[in-house]
Amino acid sequence: MLIDGSYTNLLQGISQQPDSQKLVGQCNDMQNMSADIVDGLKRRPGTKQVPNSPLVGTLNLNTDVGKFYHYDTGEEQYWMLWDNGVRVFDFEGNEYTVNISAFGDPLAYLESYDPKRDYSITTIGDYTLIANRKITTSKRAEVKSQQDSVLIVLTQAGDFGMTYSIEVDGINRAEYSTPPVTDTEATGYETDAHVIMAALASDLEYYYNVVNHTDNVISIEGEGLQNSEVVFKDARSDGTGVVISTTVKSTGSLPKYAKPGHVVQVTGDGTRDINDYYLEAVPVQTGFSFREVVWRETTAPGMQYRLEPDSMPHALIRLSDGTFFLTAVNGTSIYTAVPGGGWFGGSVDVQQWSNRSSGDDTSNPFKLFVGGGIDFIGSFQERLVLISGEILFLSSLDGFFDFFNKTALTLLDTDPIELANPSTKISKLRTAVTHDKNLVVFSASQQFVLPGGAELTPSRAALQVITDFNASLNAEPVAVGNTVLFDISYGKSSGIRELFTDTQNAITDARSITDHVRNLIPGDIHYMAVGSNVNMVGVLSTDDPNAVYVYQHLWSEEQRVQSAWSRWDFPYQVHRIMFSKERMLIIMKDLDQQVILCTMDIADAPEPGINFPLYLDTQDTATPDVNLQFFVPDLSISTDNFMVIQGANAKYPGTSLQFSVSGQVVTLNEDPEGTVIYGHVFNSSYDPMMPMMKDQNGVAIRTNRLIVNSFNIMFSAAGVFYFDVKDEWNGVRTQTFDSRILGNTTTVFGEQPVIPGVFNAGVSGDRDQVTARIWTAHFTPLRINDIEWTGQFTKRGRRF
């Protein structure tokens, strides 16, 4: 029985499942091809060297262990390479000046044998923050000081017939008596609080160098005085005064005047517990050593209250003059240059890690990351996020660099948040990513979520276990649409799960998107990049360094309509890829260890002056000299895949030229009379699944025989491509399509035709015994819209 059919869909990428399990649109293999929803199945775009590539000299940084980082301001794109130092470039290969702070030793903080694993980086505004998990965070040695003084306060007005005295360690140091009530010459002035305390202060001056007096308050300063027993006495049993050294039971006894910096502990009922707090005398006005004060909450004297900035994450700050500045977050000032030249442009004050301003180690302790390393740094809902060990930390809402509570009296909604791993499993938290208003946190065996739909506060924040899947986390998880992707291991190969969270409806899952291609990505996945504008994810593997594994996806409302994997290979080792809108930056290192920067236009626009895109990698332009020669700088040329094309202003734009190579000099066989474009041509191939008969239930019919006679390949644009048929008896049979068709109006001398059409390719084989491949290594396009097939079906039996 003669039959025919159509593939109808060629856009679902590779599947390594048996043919009977493959979905419509999946193929056996797909190399350097793109499953484009609009253009159909087509070649992946070529790459162009950026103007300043190769970079002058080599990057004196190890790109094998260095940490690449992509910095997107919304208007400007930067990439950085961190490796015990940092270099900054834009997408055009321009390098920016990085100045190093003279305060402290920022480069010492970056020391690491493996920055790729040890560094965590995030950007907040103009600050790119870098955390090195190998560095142990610490406190600064300095402590909160205490004024060595004692305050004596007359809390009630004086009276007649009273004797007031001050004893220090049982010795009377000052005494004053008011006249008796019967003294007819007394005016009442003698009982004024100011007079009484002035007289006592006058006596105290015989024993102490510094005695201050204002109104009803005396301040005595002296070494060790706070350890002495100071008693204020009068004739009344209940007393009319109070002595304040380091503690008070209530704030009601605190005087209006004091030595600035005097600190007291408010103990309440006298029991030392977390409810105690500290107040410091802060002057209302300047100019006097003993003056009117207000009492404000402060830190306990004698306790460390500062983080050591040299041990905390550092900052690379982007300045207005176009330079960058590497520094500890230590509050120093940066002096900038005048744009265009000049001695002085202005100054920028560096942020600093906030000090503990209240409480002590019980009521307001240092966060538990002090004494450990910081494994991750990020941001979430206007708070800085740190991970150390099994604990997640979020800074104060009032400042990214503040990890202390504002007061020891109560917990504020704006205070920092500290959340421990809630699971019964003992596992370190490793990394986090913001997704759908939530913070998704990962350990090696579980996934957590910190819901962020409502205002995030210390009293309401809770880390919740959502899924239990093993995660390799060799690459940083990335948010893609309504999911988060993270890498997993299949043993000798790796894959990816996509985590879906819907905290509002309590729905979570982590579905694999690579189970049907388990052997596609060898080794470990070490990086994933998201191109949200082009619905694409690029994946880099440790065991296939010249390749980018590409995942193309598309959702229509709640339905996934595309999930396509393919492999793109490049002429050199790929270290990093980065997306910017519809452009991808590819950072490669050639055989001479030169770093090569290339861009890929995912939109695949035609080459200016030529009516089609050129499918060459690392392409660049040159103008041949009078000897028809040009020099290819810092590139290893292979005559097997090197090609030279005439440019837009040449004699025959878009046509290839014959040449010879000697070292890095290319000699043309003919004069193009203009510029040329050179680069490495690459092989693009697509291996379709052979047609299969299925019953009305979609189940493959394997008891019958299907002979495939031919493929009709319908394309919208092609220059040259090939169709291979392979079987074990005849080997490989190759059929060629060439757009240069004799007698066709599209075939013009001096032009490279790219045309639409249909190519009828013979197969003539049992679908179980032959394989097919469509491929090209030409520099012209190949865009396939559909493949129709014809065959002969022989029924061998009946199904029951």
PDB file of C-alpha atoms in Angstrom, residues 643-777:
ATOM      1  CA  MET A 643      36.623  30.840   4.323  1.00  0.00           C
ATOM      2  CA  VAL A 644      36.864  34.266   2.687  1.00  0.00           C
ATOM      3  CA  ILE A 645      33.763  36.037   1.333  1.00  0.00           C
ATOM      4  CA  GLN A 646      33.602  39.219  -0.706  1.00  0.00           C
ATOM      5  CA  GLY A 647      32.178  42.130   1.290  1.00  0.00           C
ATOM      6  CA  ALA A 648      29.405  44.571   0.429  1.00  0.00           C
ATOM      7  CA  ASN A 649      31.758  46.999  -1.375  1.00  0.00           C
ATOM      8  CA  ALA A 650      33.634  44.275  -3.263  1.00  0.00           C
ATOM      9  CA  LYS A 651      33.244  43.241  -6.870  1.00  0.00           C
ATOM     10  CA  TYR A 652      30.878  40.326  -6.232  1.00  0.00           C
ATOM     11  CA  PRO A 653      29.371  40.703  -2.725  1.00  0.00           C
ATOM     12  CA  GLY A 654      28.457  37.488  -0.965  1.00  0.00           C
ATOM     13  CA  THR A 655      30.564  35.154  -3.094  1.00  0.00           C
ATOM     14  CA  SER A 656      33.506  33.077  -1.899  1.00  0.00           C
ATOM     15  CA  LEU A 657      37.141  33.549  -2.869  1.00  0.00           C
ATOM     16  CA  GLN A 658      39.954  31.077  -3.382  1.00  0.00           C
ATOM     17  CA  PHE A 659      42.990  31.638  -1.166  1.00  0.00           C
ATOM     18  CA  SER A 660      46.110  30.174   0.364  1.00  0.00           C
ATOM     19  CA  VAL A 661      47.415  30.487   3.920  1.00  0.00           C
ATOM     20  CA  SER A 662      50.944  30.883   5.222  1.00  0.00           C
ATOM     21  CA  GLY A 663      51.107  31.327   8.980  1.00  0.00           C
ATOM     22  CA  GLN A 664      48.677  34.127   9.687  1.00  0.00           C
ATOM     23  CA  VAL A 665      48.832  35.659   6.220  1.00  0.00           C
ATOM     24  CA  VAL A 666      46.033  34.967   3.732  1.00  0.00           C
ATOM     25  CA  THR A 667      46.745  35.407   0.028  1.00  0.00           C
ATOM     26  CA  LEU A 668      43.798  35.675  -2.353  1.00  0.00           C
ATOM     27  CA  ASN A 669      43.804  34.155  -5.832  1.00  0.00           C
ATOM     28  CA  GLU A 670      41.861  37.093  -7.283  1.00  0.00           C
ATOM     29  CA  ASP A 671      41.308  40.753  -6.530  1.00  0.00           C
ATOM     30  CA  PRO A 672      37.966  41.387  -4.777  1.00  0.00           C
ATOM     31  CA  GLU A 673      38.370  45.132  -5.402  1.00  0.00           C
ATOM     32  CA  GLY A 674      37.074  45.832  -1.902  1.00  0.00           C
ATOM     33  CA  THR A 675      36.865  44.465   1.615  1.00  0.00           C
ATOM     34  CA  VAL A 676      36.494  40.804   2.457  1.00  0.00           C
ATOM     35  CA  ILE A 677      34.819  38.956   5.309  1.00  0.00           C
ATOM     36  CA  TYR A 678      36.619  35.939   6.738  1.00  0.00           C
ATOM     37  CA  GLY A 679      35.792  33.333   9.356  1.00  0.00           C
ATOM     38  CA  HIS A 680      35.265  29.678  10.137  1.00  0.00           C
ATOM     39  CA  VAL A 681      32.448  27.890   8.356  1.00  0.00           C
ATOM     40  CA  PHE A 682      30.572  25.431  10.557  1.00  0.00           C
ATOM     41  CA  ASN A 683      28.580  22.273   9.910  1.00  0.00           C
ATOM     42  CA  SER A 684      24.827  22.381  10.589  1.00  0.00           C
ATOM     43  CA  SER A 685      22.896  19.101  10.585  1.00  0.00           C
ATOM     44  CA  TYR A 686      19.460  17.695  11.341  1.00  0.00           C
ATOM     45  CA  ASP A 687      18.754  13.972  11.744  1.00  0.00           C
ATOM     46  CA  PRO A 688      15.009  13.407  11.470  1.00  0.00           C
ATOM     47  CA  MET A 689      13.320  10.432  13.037  1.00  0.00           C
ATOM     48  CA  MET A 690      12.275   8.056  10.281  1.00  0.00           C
ATOM     49  CA  PRO A 691       8.497   7.951   9.702  1.00  0.00           C
ATOM     50  CA  MET A 692       6.522   5.514  11.836  1.00  0.00           C
ATOM     51  CA  MET A 693       3.019   4.122  11.425  1.00  0.00           C
ATOM     52  CA  LYS A 694       0.732   4.468  14.462  1.00  0.00           C
ATOM     53  CA  ASP A 695      -2.779   3.279  15.166  1.00  0.00           C
ATOM     54  CA  GLN A 696      -5.778   5.407  16.088  1.00  0.00           C
ATOM     55  CA  ASN A 697      -4.563   5.492  19.696  1.00  0.00           C
ATOM     56  CA  GLY A 698      -1.157   6.830  18.731  1.00  0.00           C
ATOM     57  CA  VAL A 699       0.594   3.516  19.463  1.00  0.00           C
ATOM     58  CA  ALA A 700       3.413   2.537  17.083  1.00  0.00           C
ATOM     59  CA  ILE A 701       2.661  -0.396  14.759  1.00  0.00           C
ATOM     60  CA  ARG A 702       5.849  -2.472  14.839  1.00  0.00           C
ATOM     61  CA  THR A 703       4.531  -5.756  13.392  1.00  0.00           C
ATOM     62  CA  ASN A 704       4.288  -4.309   9.873  1.00  0.00           C
ATOM     63  CA  ARG A 705       6.905  -3.062   7.420  1.00  0.00           C
ATOM     64  CA  LEU A 706       7.340   0.503   6.194  1.00  0.00           C
ATOM     65  CA  ILE A 707       9.605   1.205   3.239  1.00  0.00           C
ATOM     66  CA  VAL A 708      10.421   4.915   2.930  1.00  0.00           C
ATOM     67  CA  ASN A 709      10.784   5.868  -0.693  1.00  0.00           C
ATOM     68  CA  SER A 710      11.603   9.569  -0.573  1.00  0.00           C
ATOM     69  CA  PHE A 711      11.733  12.815   1.398  1.00  0.00           C
ATOM     70  CA  ASN A 712      10.425  16.056  -0.051  1.00  0.00           C
ATOM     71  CA  ILE A 713      12.310  18.772   1.824  1.00  0.00           C
ATOM     72  CA  MET A 714      10.478  22.111   1.617  1.00  0.00           C
ATOM     73  CA  PHE A 715      12.665  25.115   2.390  1.00  0.00           C
ATOM     74  CA  SER A 716      12.217  28.876   2.348  1.00  0.00           C
ATOM     75  CA  ALA A 717      15.903  29.688   1.843  1.00  0.00           C
ATOM     76  CA  ALA A 718      18.895  27.597   0.873  1.00  0.00           C
ATOM     77  CA  GLY A 719      22.220  27.914  -0.928  1.00  0.00           C
ATOM     78  CA  VAL A 720      23.848  24.493  -0.692  1.00  0.00           C
ATOM     79  CA  PHE A 721      22.883  21.513   1.449  1.00  0.00           C
ATOM     80  CA  TYR A 722      23.194  17.741   1.439  1.00  0.00           C
ATOM     81  CA  PHE A 723      20.987  14.771   2.210  1.00  0.00           C
ATOM     82  CA  ASP A 724      22.664  11.604   3.523  1.00  0.00           C
ATOM     83  CA  VAL A 725      21.054   8.173   3.672  1.00  0.00           C
ATOM     84  CA  LYS A 726      22.899   5.514   5.631  1.00  0.00           C
ATOM     85  CA  ASP A 727      22.358   1.773   5.953  1.00  0.00           C
ATOM     86  CA  GLU A 728      24.632  -1.097   6.856  1.00  0.00           C
ATOM     87  CA  TRP A 729      24.810  -2.466   3.314  1.00  0.00           C
ATOM     88  CA  ASN A 730      25.425   0.615   1.208  1.00  0.00           C
ATOM     89  CA  GLY A 731      27.092   2.896   3.720  1.00  0.00           C
ATOM     90  CA  VAL A 732      26.378   6.593   3.212  1.00  0.00           C
ATOM     91  CA  ARG A 733      24.726   7.876   0.043  1.00  0.00           C
ATOM     92  CA  THR A 734      24.914  11.649  -0.372  1.00  0.00           C
ATOM     93  CA  GLN A 735      22.571  13.764  -2.494  1.00  0.00           C
ATOM     94  CA  THR A 736      23.294  17.443  -3.129  1.00  0.00           C
ATOM     95  CA  PHE A 737      21.129  20.510  -3.521  1.00  0.00           C
ATOM     96  CA  ASP A 738      22.858  23.527  -5.080  1.00  0.00           C
ATOM     97  CA  SER A 739      20.965  26.754  -5.689  1.00  0.00           C
ATOM     98  CA  ARG A 740      23.091  27.422  -8.781  1.00  0.00           C
ATOM     99  CA  ILE A 741      20.656  25.811 -11.209  1.00  0.00           C
ATOM    100  CA  LEU A 742      21.558  25.983 -14.868  1.00  0.00           C
ATOM    101  CA  GLY A 743      18.988  28.010 -16.767  1.00  0.00           C
ATOM    102  CA  ASN A 744      17.285  29.327 -13.633  1.00  0.00           C
ATOM    103  CA  THR A 745      16.752  33.078 -13.495  1.00  0.00           C
ATOM    104  CA  THR A 746      18.158  33.141  -9.950  1.00  0.00           C
ATOM    105  CA  THR A 747      21.542  31.935 -11.196  1.00  0.00           C
ATOM    106  CA  VAL A 748      23.507  35.054 -12.103  1.00  0.00           C
ATOM    107  CA  PHE A 749      27.257  35.215 -12.644  1.00  0.00           C
ATOM    108  CA  GLY A 750      28.976  36.869  -9.684  1.00  0.00           C
ATOM    109  CA  GLU A 751      26.101  36.300  -7.282  1.00  0.00           C
ATOM    110  CA  GLN A 752      25.460  33.605  -4.706  1.00  0.00           C
ATOM    111  CA  PRO A 753      21.803  32.568  -5.086  1.00  0.00           C
ATOM    112  CA  VAL A 754      19.727  31.777  -2.004  1.00  0.00           C
ATOM    113  CA  ILE A 755      16.327  30.480  -3.044  1.00  0.00           C
ATOM    114  CA  PRO A 756      13.170  28.766  -1.743  1.00  0.00           C
ATOM    115  CA  GLY A 757      12.083  25.447  -3.150  1.00  0.00           C
ATOM    116  CA  VAL A 758      11.521  21.723  -2.705  1.00  0.00           C
ATOM    117  CA  PHE A 759      14.239  19.094  -2.848  1.00  0.00           C
ATOM    118  CA  ASN A 760      13.181  15.519  -3.616  1.00  0.00           C
ATOM    119  CA  ALA A 761      15.620  13.156  -1.896  1.00  0.00           C
ATOM    120  CA  GLY A 762      15.510   9.426  -2.436  1.00  0.00           C
ATOM    121  CA  VAL A 763      15.621   7.070   0.545  1.00  0.00           C
ATOM    122  CA  SER A 764      14.501   3.620  -0.632  1.00  0.00           C
ATOM    123  CA  GLY A 765      14.928   1.707   2.589  1.00  0.00           C
ATOM    124  CA  ASP A 766      13.207   0.041   5.502  1.00  0.00           C
ATOM    125  CA  ARG A 767      12.541   2.688   8.168  1.00  0.00           C
ATOM    126  CA  ASP A 768      14.098   0.410  10.791  1.00  0.00           C
ATOM    127  CA  GLN A 769      17.301  -0.049   8.816  1.00  0.00           C
ATOM    128  CA  VAL A 770      18.143   3.369   7.404  1.00  0.00           C
ATOM    129  CA  THR A 771      18.912   6.784   8.882  1.00  0.00           C
ATOM    130  CA  ALA A 772      18.841  10.186   7.250  1.00  0.00           C
ATOM    131  CA  ARG A 773      20.670  13.458   7.766  1.00  0.00           C
ATOM    132  CA  ILE A 774      20.215  16.913   6.278  1.00  0.00           C
ATOM    133  CA  TRP A 775      23.362  18.967   6.572  1.00  0.00           C
ATOM    134  CA  THR A 776      25.406  21.844   5.195  1.00  0.00           C
ATOM    135  CA  ALA A 777      28.868  23.280   5.712  1.00  0.00           C
TER     136      ALA A 777
END
